[in-house]
């Protein structure tokens, strides 16, 4: 007599990720439709500075175009962090609770940093410069977030991704971030040199220290 053993098949729930991916593309499509010319210039950001030259006024930081694509950037970046943790064995890619924690932390971190920057910029009388500087950083990082979106989809739905490929993507993102930051500094070098002391304080307090403490906290947490 042959005994049949029943094994419980565990199916990971990925519907929540699918909803977020679809929502991201809906927001992108809606933004492209509402700001057709601006989106066309934004899409050429990788090889043209037309967009940053036209939309460099600080008021663009709070425009509907910037806010809607920033929303997509947050979703994409949270996915990239989540998937990186899962591929290195620190989490499960289907853990939606962890994803919520990551995206909540990102929103809190970015908004807190922005508010502190506003306070310091007002105190140092460099508010207009910081607004424009932040606009450029947000623009480049939003562009990176959109480029990461299809990569996130591949990493999420394909289970046999090599860690070396992920490391390559992480290094590429870090290098692009550094390069775009240097481009932003170059574009505002005249203003920076005129307020060099304040900019160094700003750089140390809000551009280096927060990421150092995040790295220290993360490495101590997984040790």
mmCIF file of N, CA and C in Angstrom, residues 112-214:
data_model
loop_
_atom_site.group_PDB
_atom_site.id
_atom_site.type_symbol
_atom_site.label_atom_id
_atom_site.label_comp_id
_atom_site.label_asym_id
_atom_site.label_seq_id
_atom_site.Cartn_x
_atom_site.Cartn_y
_atom_site.Cartn_z
ATOM 1 N N UNK A 112 12.007 64.978 7.734
ATOM 2 C CA UNK A 112 12.734 65.537 8.889
ATOM 3 C C UNK A 112 13.970 66.288 8.418
ATOM 4 N N UNK A 113 14.698 65.685 7.499
ATOM 5 C CA UNK A 113 15.903 66.313 6.960
ATOM 6 C C UNK A 113 15.559 67.614 6.242
ATOM 7 N N UNK A 114 14.468 67.597 5.499
ATOM 8 C CA UNK A 114 14.048 68.795 4.765
ATOM 9 C C UNK A 114 13.686 69.931 5.727
ATOM 10 N N UNK A 115 12.964 69.613 6.800
ATOM 11 C CA UNK A 115 12.563 70.638 7.763
ATOM 12 C C UNK A 115 13.771 71.215 8.487
ATOM 13 N N UNK A 116 14.710 70.348 8.856
ATOM 14 C CA UNK A 116 15.927 70.828 9.528
ATOM 15 C C UNK A 116 16.735 71.710 8.583
ATOM 16 N N UNK A 117 16.796 71.309 7.314
ATOM 17 C CA UNK A 117 17.499 72.122 6.317
ATOM 18 C C UNK A 117 16.863 73.509 6.179
ATOM 19 N N UNK A 118 15.533 73.539 6.211
ATOM 20 C CA UNK A 118 14.835 74.823 6.123
ATOM 21 C C UNK A 118 15.203 75.730 7.296
ATOM 22 N N UNK A 119 15.265 75.146 8.490
ATOM 23 C CA UNK A 119 15.591 75.927 9.686
ATOM 24 C C UNK A 119 17.012 76.473 9.597
ATOM 25 N N UNK A 120 17.956 75.589 9.229
ATOM 26 C CA UNK A 120 19.358 76.008 9.135
ATOM 27 C C UNK A 120 19.549 77.028 8.008
ATOM 28 N N UNK A 121 18.889 76.791 6.882
ATOM 29 C CA UNK A 121 19.014 77.715 5.751
ATOM 30 C C UNK A 121 18.491 79.096 6.108
ATOM 31 N N UNK A 122 17.397 79.143 6.862
ATOM 32 C CA UNK A 122 16.836 80.429 7.300
ATOM 33 C C UNK A 122 17.785 81.120 8.270
ATOM 34 N N UNK A 123 18.374 80.336 9.167
ATOM 35 C CA UNK A 123 19.302 80.895 10.152
ATOM 36 C C UNK A 123 20.555 81.465 9.488
ATOM 37 N N UNK A 124 21.025 80.802 8.419
ATOM 38 C CA UNK A 124 22.239 81.240 7.729
ATOM 39 C C UNK A 124 21.949 82.180 6.559
ATOM 40 N N UNK A 125 20.660 82.466 6.337
ATOM 41 C CA UNK A 125 20.240 83.339 5.248
ATOM 42 C C UNK A 125 20.660 82.793 3.875
ATOM 43 N N UNK A 126 20.519 81.503 3.696
ATOM 44 C CA UNK A 126 20.838 80.868 2.412
ATOM 45 C C UNK A 126 19.644 80.027 1.950
ATOM 46 N N UNK A 127 18.441 80.485 2.293
ATOM 47 C CA UNK A 127 17.238 79.695 2.034
ATOM 48 C C UNK A 127 17.009 79.465 0.544
ATOM 49 N N UNK A 128 17.135 80.514 -0.260
ATOM 50 C CA UNK A 128 16.892 80.393 -1.698
ATOM 51 C C UNK A 128 17.872 79.416 -2.341
ATOM 52 N N UNK A 129 19.141 79.502 -1.939
ATOM 53 C CA UNK A 129 20.162 78.616 -2.483
ATOM 54 C C UNK A 129 19.878 77.161 -2.119
ATOM 55 N N UNK A 130 19.536 76.895 -0.866
ATOM 56 C CA UNK A 130 19.274 75.526 -0.415
ATOM 57 C C UNK A 130 18.058 74.951 -1.125
ATOM 58 N N UNK A 131 17.042 75.779 -1.353
ATOM 59 C CA UNK A 131 15.849 75.322 -2.077
ATOM 60 C C UNK A 131 16.223 74.888 -3.497
ATOM 61 N N UNK A 132 17.019 75.690 -4.177
ATOM 62 C CA UNK A 132 17.436 75.358 -5.533
ATOM 63 C C UNK A 132 18.359 74.145 -5.544
ATOM 64 N N UNK A 133 19.238 74.075 -4.557
ATOM 65 C CA UNK A 133 20.160 72.945 -4.440
ATOM 66 C C UNK A 133 19.385 71.654 -4.198
ATOM 67 N N UNK A 134 18.393 71.716 -3.320
ATOM 68 C CA UNK A 134 17.557 70.551 -3.045
ATOM 69 C C UNK A 134 16.750 70.140 -4.266
ATOM 70 N N UNK A 135 16.285 71.128 -5.030
ATOM 71 C CA UNK A 135 15.513 70.826 -6.237
ATOM 72 C C UNK A 135 16.349 70.004 -7.212
ATOM 73 N N UNK A 136 17.610 70.382 -7.384
ATOM 74 C CA UNK A 136 18.471 69.626 -8.286
ATOM 75 C C UNK A 136 18.695 68.211 -7.763
ATOM 76 N N UNK A 137 18.928 68.070 -6.457
ATOM 77 C CA UNK A 137 19.142 66.736 -5.890
ATOM 78 C C UNK A 137 17.895 65.868 -6.050
ATOM 79 N N UNK A 138 16.734 66.450 -5.771
ATOM 80 C CA UNK A 138 15.474 65.716 -5.909
ATOM 81 C C UNK A 138 15.253 65.302 -7.360
ATOM 82 N N UNK A 139 15.567 66.202 -8.282
ATOM 83 C CA UNK A 139 15.387 65.911 -9.711
ATOM 84 C C UNK A 139 16.217 64.715 -10.145
ATOM 85 N N UNK A 140 17.501 64.729 -9.795
ATOM 86 C CA UNK A 140 18.385 63.630 -10.184
ATOM 87 C C UNK A 140 17.995 62.319 -9.492
ATOM 88 N N UNK A 141 17.656 62.386 -8.223
ATOM 89 C CA UNK A 141 17.314 61.176 -7.486
ATOM 90 C C UNK A 141 15.966 60.610 -7.925
ATOM 91 N N UNK A 142 15.054 61.485 -8.327
ATOM 92 C CA UNK A 142 13.787 61.012 -8.885
ATOM 93 C C UNK A 142 14.031 60.279 -10.195
ATOM 94 N N UNK A 143 14.924 60.802 -10.994
ATOM 95 C CA UNK A 143 15.284 60.156 -12.256
ATOM 96 C C UNK A 143 15.875 58.771 -11.997
ATOM 97 N N UNK A 144 16.750 58.690 -11.002
ATOM 98 C CA UNK A 144 17.332 57.398 -10.636
ATOM 99 C C UNK A 144 16.247 56.438 -10.151
ATOM 100 N N UNK A 145 15.298 56.966 -9.352
ATOM 101 C CA UNK A 145 14.204 56.140 -8.844
ATOM 102 C C UNK A 145 13.366 55.555 -9.966
ATOM 103 N N UNK A 146 13.116 56.349 -11.007
ATOM 104 C CA UNK A 146 12.349 55.853 -12.151
ATOM 105 C C UNK A 146 13.132 54.799 -12.923
ATOM 106 N N UNK A 147 14.451 54.985 -13.051
ATOM 107 C CA UNK A 147 15.274 53.984 -13.725
ATOM 108 C C UNK A 147 15.320 52.677 -12.933
ATOM 109 N N UNK A 148 15.227 52.780 -11.606
ATOM 110 C CA UNK A 148 15.270 51.584 -10.752
ATOM 111 C C UNK A 148 13.977 50.784 -10.800
ATOM 112 N N UNK A 149 12.887 51.411 -11.207
ATOM 113 C CA UNK A 149 11.579 50.749 -11.152
ATOM 114 C C UNK A 149 11.544 49.443 -11.953
ATOM 115 N N UNK A 150 11.941 49.417 -13.226
ATOM 116 C CA UNK A 150 11.950 48.132 -13.946
ATOM 117 C C UNK A 150 12.944 47.129 -13.365
ATOM 118 N N UNK A 151 14.048 47.633 -12.815
ATOM 119 C CA UNK A 151 15.018 46.741 -12.168
ATOM 120 C C UNK A 151 14.391 46.089 -10.945
ATOM 121 N N UNK A 152 13.630 46.874 -10.179
ATOM 122 C CA UNK A 152 12.936 46.320 -9.006
ATOM 123 C C UNK A 152 11.955 45.222 -9.405
ATOM 124 N N UNK A 153 11.255 45.428 -10.509
ATOM 125 C CA UNK A 153 10.287 44.429 -10.970
ATOM 126 C C UNK A 153 10.993 43.112 -11.293
ATOM 127 N N UNK A 154 12.137 43.206 -11.978
ATOM 128 C CA UNK A 154 12.902 42.001 -12.305
ATOM 129 C C UNK A 154 13.404 41.317 -11.039
ATOM 130 N N UNK A 155 13.959 42.107 -10.116
ATOM 131 C CA UNK A 155 14.486 41.542 -8.867
ATOM 132 C C UNK A 155 13.380 40.904 -8.031
ATOM 133 N N UNK A 156 12.184 41.475 -8.086
ATOM 134 C CA UNK A 156 11.092 40.975 -7.249
ATOM 135 C C UNK A 156 10.504 39.675 -7.786
ATOM 136 N N UNK A 157 10.287 39.602 -9.091
ATOM 137 C CA UNK A 157 9.582 38.448 -9.656
ATOM 138 C C UNK A 157 10.513 37.337 -10.146
ATOM 139 N N UNK A 158 11.801 37.640 -10.253
ATOM 140 C CA UNK A 158 12.750 36.618 -10.678
ATOM 141 C C UNK A 158 13.567 36.183 -9.471
ATOM 142 N N UNK A 159 13.513 34.887 -9.155
ATOM 143 C CA UNK A 159 14.086 34.394 -7.898
ATOM 144 C C UNK A 159 15.564 34.008 -7.988
ATOM 145 N N UNK A 160 16.102 33.862 -9.176
ATOM 146 C CA UNK A 160 17.485 33.379 -9.310
ATOM 147 C C UNK A 160 18.446 34.488 -9.696
ATOM 148 N N UNK A 161 18.366 35.580 -8.964
ATOM 149 C CA UNK A 161 19.265 36.722 -9.211
ATOM 150 C C UNK A 161 20.561 36.533 -8.432
ATOM 151 N N UNK A 162 21.673 36.690 -9.108
ATOM 152 C CA UNK A 162 22.972 36.579 -8.446
ATOM 153 C C UNK A 162 23.228 37.804 -7.565
ATOM 154 N N UNK A 163 23.883 37.563 -6.438
ATOM 155 C CA UNK A 163 24.224 38.684 -5.557
ATOM 156 C C UNK A 163 25.188 39.646 -6.237
ATOM 157 N N UNK A 164 26.026 39.113 -7.115
ATOM 158 C CA UNK A 164 26.981 39.972 -7.826
ATOM 159 C C UNK A 164 26.264 40.999 -8.695
ATOM 160 N N UNK A 165 25.141 40.582 -9.285
ATOM 161 C CA UNK A 165 24.347 41.510 -10.093
ATOM 162 C C UNK A 165 23.765 42.604 -9.206
ATOM 163 N N UNK A 166 23.266 42.201 -8.028
ATOM 164 C CA UNK A 166 22.712 43.178 -7.093
ATOM 165 C C UNK A 166 23.790 44.143 -6.620
ATOM 166 N N UNK A 167 24.970 43.623 -6.303
ATOM 167 C CA UNK A 167 26.080 44.472 -5.868
ATOM 168 C C UNK A 167 26.437 45.477 -6.970
ATOM 169 N N UNK A 168 26.396 45.003 -8.213
ATOM 170 C CA UNK A 168 26.669 45.888 -9.348
ATOM 171 C C UNK A 168 25.653 47.029 -9.388
ATOM 172 N N UNK A 169 24.361 46.702 -9.206
ATOM 173 C CA UNK A 169 23.317 47.727 -9.216
ATOM 174 C C UNK A 169 23.502 48.708 -8.057
ATOM 175 N N UNK A 170 23.820 48.180 -6.866
ATOM 176 C CA UNK A 170 24.015 49.040 -5.694
ATOM 177 C C UNK A 170 25.174 50.006 -5.920
ATOM 178 N N UNK A 171 26.288 49.474 -6.413
ATOM 179 C CA UNK A 171 27.460 50.319 -6.673
ATOM 180 C C UNK A 171 27.155 51.370 -7.745
ATOM 181 N N UNK A 172 26.406 50.948 -8.769
ATOM 182 C CA UNK A 172 26.044 51.880 -9.841
ATOM 183 C C UNK A 172 25.184 53.021 -9.313
ATOM 184 N N UNK A 173 24.196 52.679 -8.467
ATOM 185 C CA UNK A 173 23.322 53.700 -7.886
ATOM 186 C C UNK A 173 24.119 54.664 -7.018
ATOM 187 N N UNK A 174 25.036 54.129 -6.200
ATOM 188 C CA UNK A 174 25.861 54.970 -5.336
ATOM 189 C C UNK A 174 26.751 55.909 -6.156
ATOM 190 N N UNK A 175 27.357 55.371 -7.205
ATOM 191 C CA UNK A 175 28.239 56.183 -8.055
ATOM 192 C C UNK A 175 27.445 57.287 -8.749
ATOM 193 N N UNK A 176 26.264 56.935 -9.287
ATOM 194 C CA UNK A 176 25.426 57.938 -9.952
ATOM 195 C C UNK A 176 24.993 59.017 -8.971
ATOM 196 N N UNK A 177 24.656 58.605 -7.739
ATOM 197 C CA UNK A 177 24.274 59.588 -6.712
ATOM 198 C C UNK A 177 25.400 60.559 -6.428
ATOM 199 N N UNK A 178 26.612 60.030 -6.307
ATOM 200 C CA UNK A 178 27.777 60.878 -6.034
ATOM 201 C C UNK A 178 28.030 61.835 -7.200
ATOM 202 N N UNK A 179 27.933 61.303 -8.421
ATOM 203 C CA UNK A 179 28.174 62.127 -9.603
ATOM 204 C C UNK A 179 27.135 63.239 -9.731
ATOM 205 N N UNK A 180 25.868 62.893 -9.497
ATOM 206 C CA UNK A 180 24.820 63.918 -9.588
ATOM 207 C C UNK A 180 24.974 64.962 -8.497
ATOM 208 N N UNK A 181 25.455 64.538 -7.333
ATOM 209 C CA UNK A 181 25.694 65.484 -6.247
ATOM 210 C C UNK A 181 26.813 66.453 -6.638
ATOM 211 N N UNK A 182 27.859 65.908 -7.268
ATOM 212 C CA UNK A 182 28.970 66.748 -7.719
ATOM 213 C C UNK A 182 28.514 67.712 -8.813
ATOM 214 N N UNK A 183 27.612 67.238 -9.685
ATOM 215 C CA UNK A 183 27.063 68.113 -10.734
ATOM 216 C C UNK A 183 26.289 69.262 -10.103
ATOM 217 N N UNK A 184 25.511 68.949 -9.061
ATOM 218 C CA UNK A 184 24.738 69.991 -8.376
ATOM 219 C C UNK A 184 25.664 71.019 -7.747
ATOM 220 N N UNK A 185 26.751 70.557 -7.140
ATOM 221 C CA UNK A 185 27.721 71.476 -6.541
ATOM 222 C C UNK A 185 28.370 72.343 -7.619
ATOM 223 N N UNK A 186 28.703 71.724 -8.751
ATOM 224 C CA UNK A 186 29.327 72.474 -9.855
ATOM 225 C C UNK A 186 28.390 73.557 -10.381
ATOM 226 N N UNK A 187 27.099 73.226 -10.487
ATOM 227 C CA UNK A 187 26.139 74.190 -11.021
ATOM 228 C C UNK A 187 25.977 75.409 -10.114
ATOM 229 N N UNK A 188 26.228 75.219 -8.817
ATOM 230 C CA UNK A 188 26.061 76.325 -7.859
ATOM 231 C C UNK A 188 27.391 76.700 -7.202
ATOM 232 N N UNK A 189 28.493 76.459 -7.904
ATOM 233 C CA UNK A 189 29.806 76.689 -7.295
ATOM 234 C C UNK A 189 30.044 78.149 -6.925
ATOM 235 N N UNK A 190 29.532 79.073 -7.729
ATOM 236 C CA UNK A 190 29.741 80.495 -7.418
ATOM 237 C C UNK A 190 29.058 80.884 -6.112
ATOM 238 N N UNK A 191 27.813 80.403 -5.938
ATOM 239 C CA UNK A 191 27.089 80.693 -4.690
ATOM 240 C C UNK A 191 27.737 79.977 -3.525
ATOM 241 N N UNK A 192 28.179 78.743 -3.752
ATOM 242 C CA UNK A 192 28.798 77.945 -2.680
ATOM 243 C C UNK A 192 30.073 78.613 -2.183
ATOM 244 N N UNK A 193 30.919 79.075 -3.113
ATOM 245 C CA UNK A 193 32.174 79.702 -2.712
ATOM 246 C C UNK A 193 31.943 81.030 -1.986
ATOM 247 N N UNK A 194 30.849 81.695 -2.314
ATOM 248 C CA UNK A 194 30.551 82.956 -1.631
ATOM 249 C C UNK A 194 30.033 82.727 -0.213
ATOM 250 N N UNK A 195 29.516 81.530 0.038
ATOM 251 C CA UNK A 195 29.023 81.182 1.372
ATOM 252 C C UNK A 195 29.637 79.854 1.806
ATOM 253 N N UNK A 196 30.938 79.736 1.595
ATOM 254 C CA UNK A 196 31.632 78.462 1.770
ATOM 255 C C UNK A 196 31.533 77.940 3.196
ATOM 256 N N UNK A 197 31.680 78.803 4.192
ATOM 257 C CA UNK A 197 31.652 78.369 5.597
ATOM 258 C C UNK A 197 30.294 77.759 5.939
ATOM 259 N N UNK A 198 29.213 78.437 5.533
ATOM 260 C CA UNK A 198 27.881 77.935 5.822
ATOM 261 C C UNK A 198 27.603 76.631 5.076
ATOM 262 N N UNK A 199 28.136 76.552 3.844
ATOM 263 C CA UNK A 199 27.897 75.342 3.066
ATOM 264 C C UNK A 199 28.620 74.147 3.682
ATOM 265 N N UNK A 200 29.820 74.359 4.205
ATOM 266 C CA UNK A 200 30.560 73.269 4.860
ATOM 267 C C UNK A 200 29.802 72.790 6.094
ATOM 268 N N UNK A 201 29.253 73.729 6.868
ATOM 269 C CA UNK A 201 28.440 73.348 8.025
ATOM 270 C C UNK A 201 27.216 72.542 7.593
ATOM 271 N N UNK A 202 26.581 73.023 6.537
ATOM 272 C CA UNK A 202 25.411 72.333 5.995
ATOM 273 C C UNK A 202 25.790 70.933 5.519
ATOM 274 N N UNK A 203 26.914 70.835 4.828
ATOM 275 C CA UNK A 203 27.369 69.561 4.267
ATOM 276 C C UNK A 203 27.642 68.541 5.365
ATOM 277 N N UNK A 204 28.339 68.977 6.399
ATOM 278 C CA UNK A 204 28.693 68.064 7.488
ATOM 279 C C UNK A 204 27.471 67.661 8.317
ATOM 280 N N UNK A 205 26.627 68.646 8.606
ATOM 281 C CA UNK A 205 25.488 68.404 9.496
ATOM 282 C C UNK A 205 24.357 67.629 8.842
ATOM 283 N N UNK A 206 24.102 67.876 7.552
ATOM 284 C CA UNK A 206 22.897 67.321 6.933
ATOM 285 C C UNK A 206 23.142 66.431 5.723
ATOM 286 N N UNK A 207 24.351 66.393 5.208
ATOM 287 C CA UNK A 207 24.611 65.547 4.049
ATOM 288 C C UNK A 207 25.565 64.401 4.358
ATOM 289 N N UNK A 208 26.322 64.508 5.420
ATOM 290 C CA UNK A 208 27.269 63.445 5.765
ATOM 291 C C UNK A 208 26.854 62.734 7.048
ATOM 292 N N UNK A 209 26.611 63.493 8.105
ATOM 293 C CA UNK A 209 26.298 62.904 9.411
ATOM 294 C C UNK A 209 25.084 61.963 9.398
ATOM 295 N N UNK A 210 23.930 62.349 8.793
ATOM 296 C CA UNK A 210 22.767 61.449 8.828
ATOM 297 C C UNK A 210 23.035 60.093 8.185
ATOM 298 N N UNK A 211 23.742 60.099 7.050
ATOM 299 C CA UNK A 211 24.014 58.839 6.357
ATOM 300 C C UNK A 211 25.054 58.012 7.098
ATOM 301 N N UNK A 212 25.981 58.686 7.768
ATOM 302 C CA UNK A 212 26.961 57.964 8.580
ATOM 303 C C UNK A 212 26.280 57.253 9.740
ATOM 304 N N UNK A 213 25.391 57.969 10.417
ATOM 305 C CA UNK A 213 24.685 57.358 11.547
ATOM 306 C C UNK A 213 23.746 56.236 11.093
ATOM 307 N N UNK A 214 23.135 56.395 9.912
ATOM 308 C CA UNK A 214 22.301 55.331 9.366
ATOM 309 C C UNK A 214 23.139 54.078 9.073
#
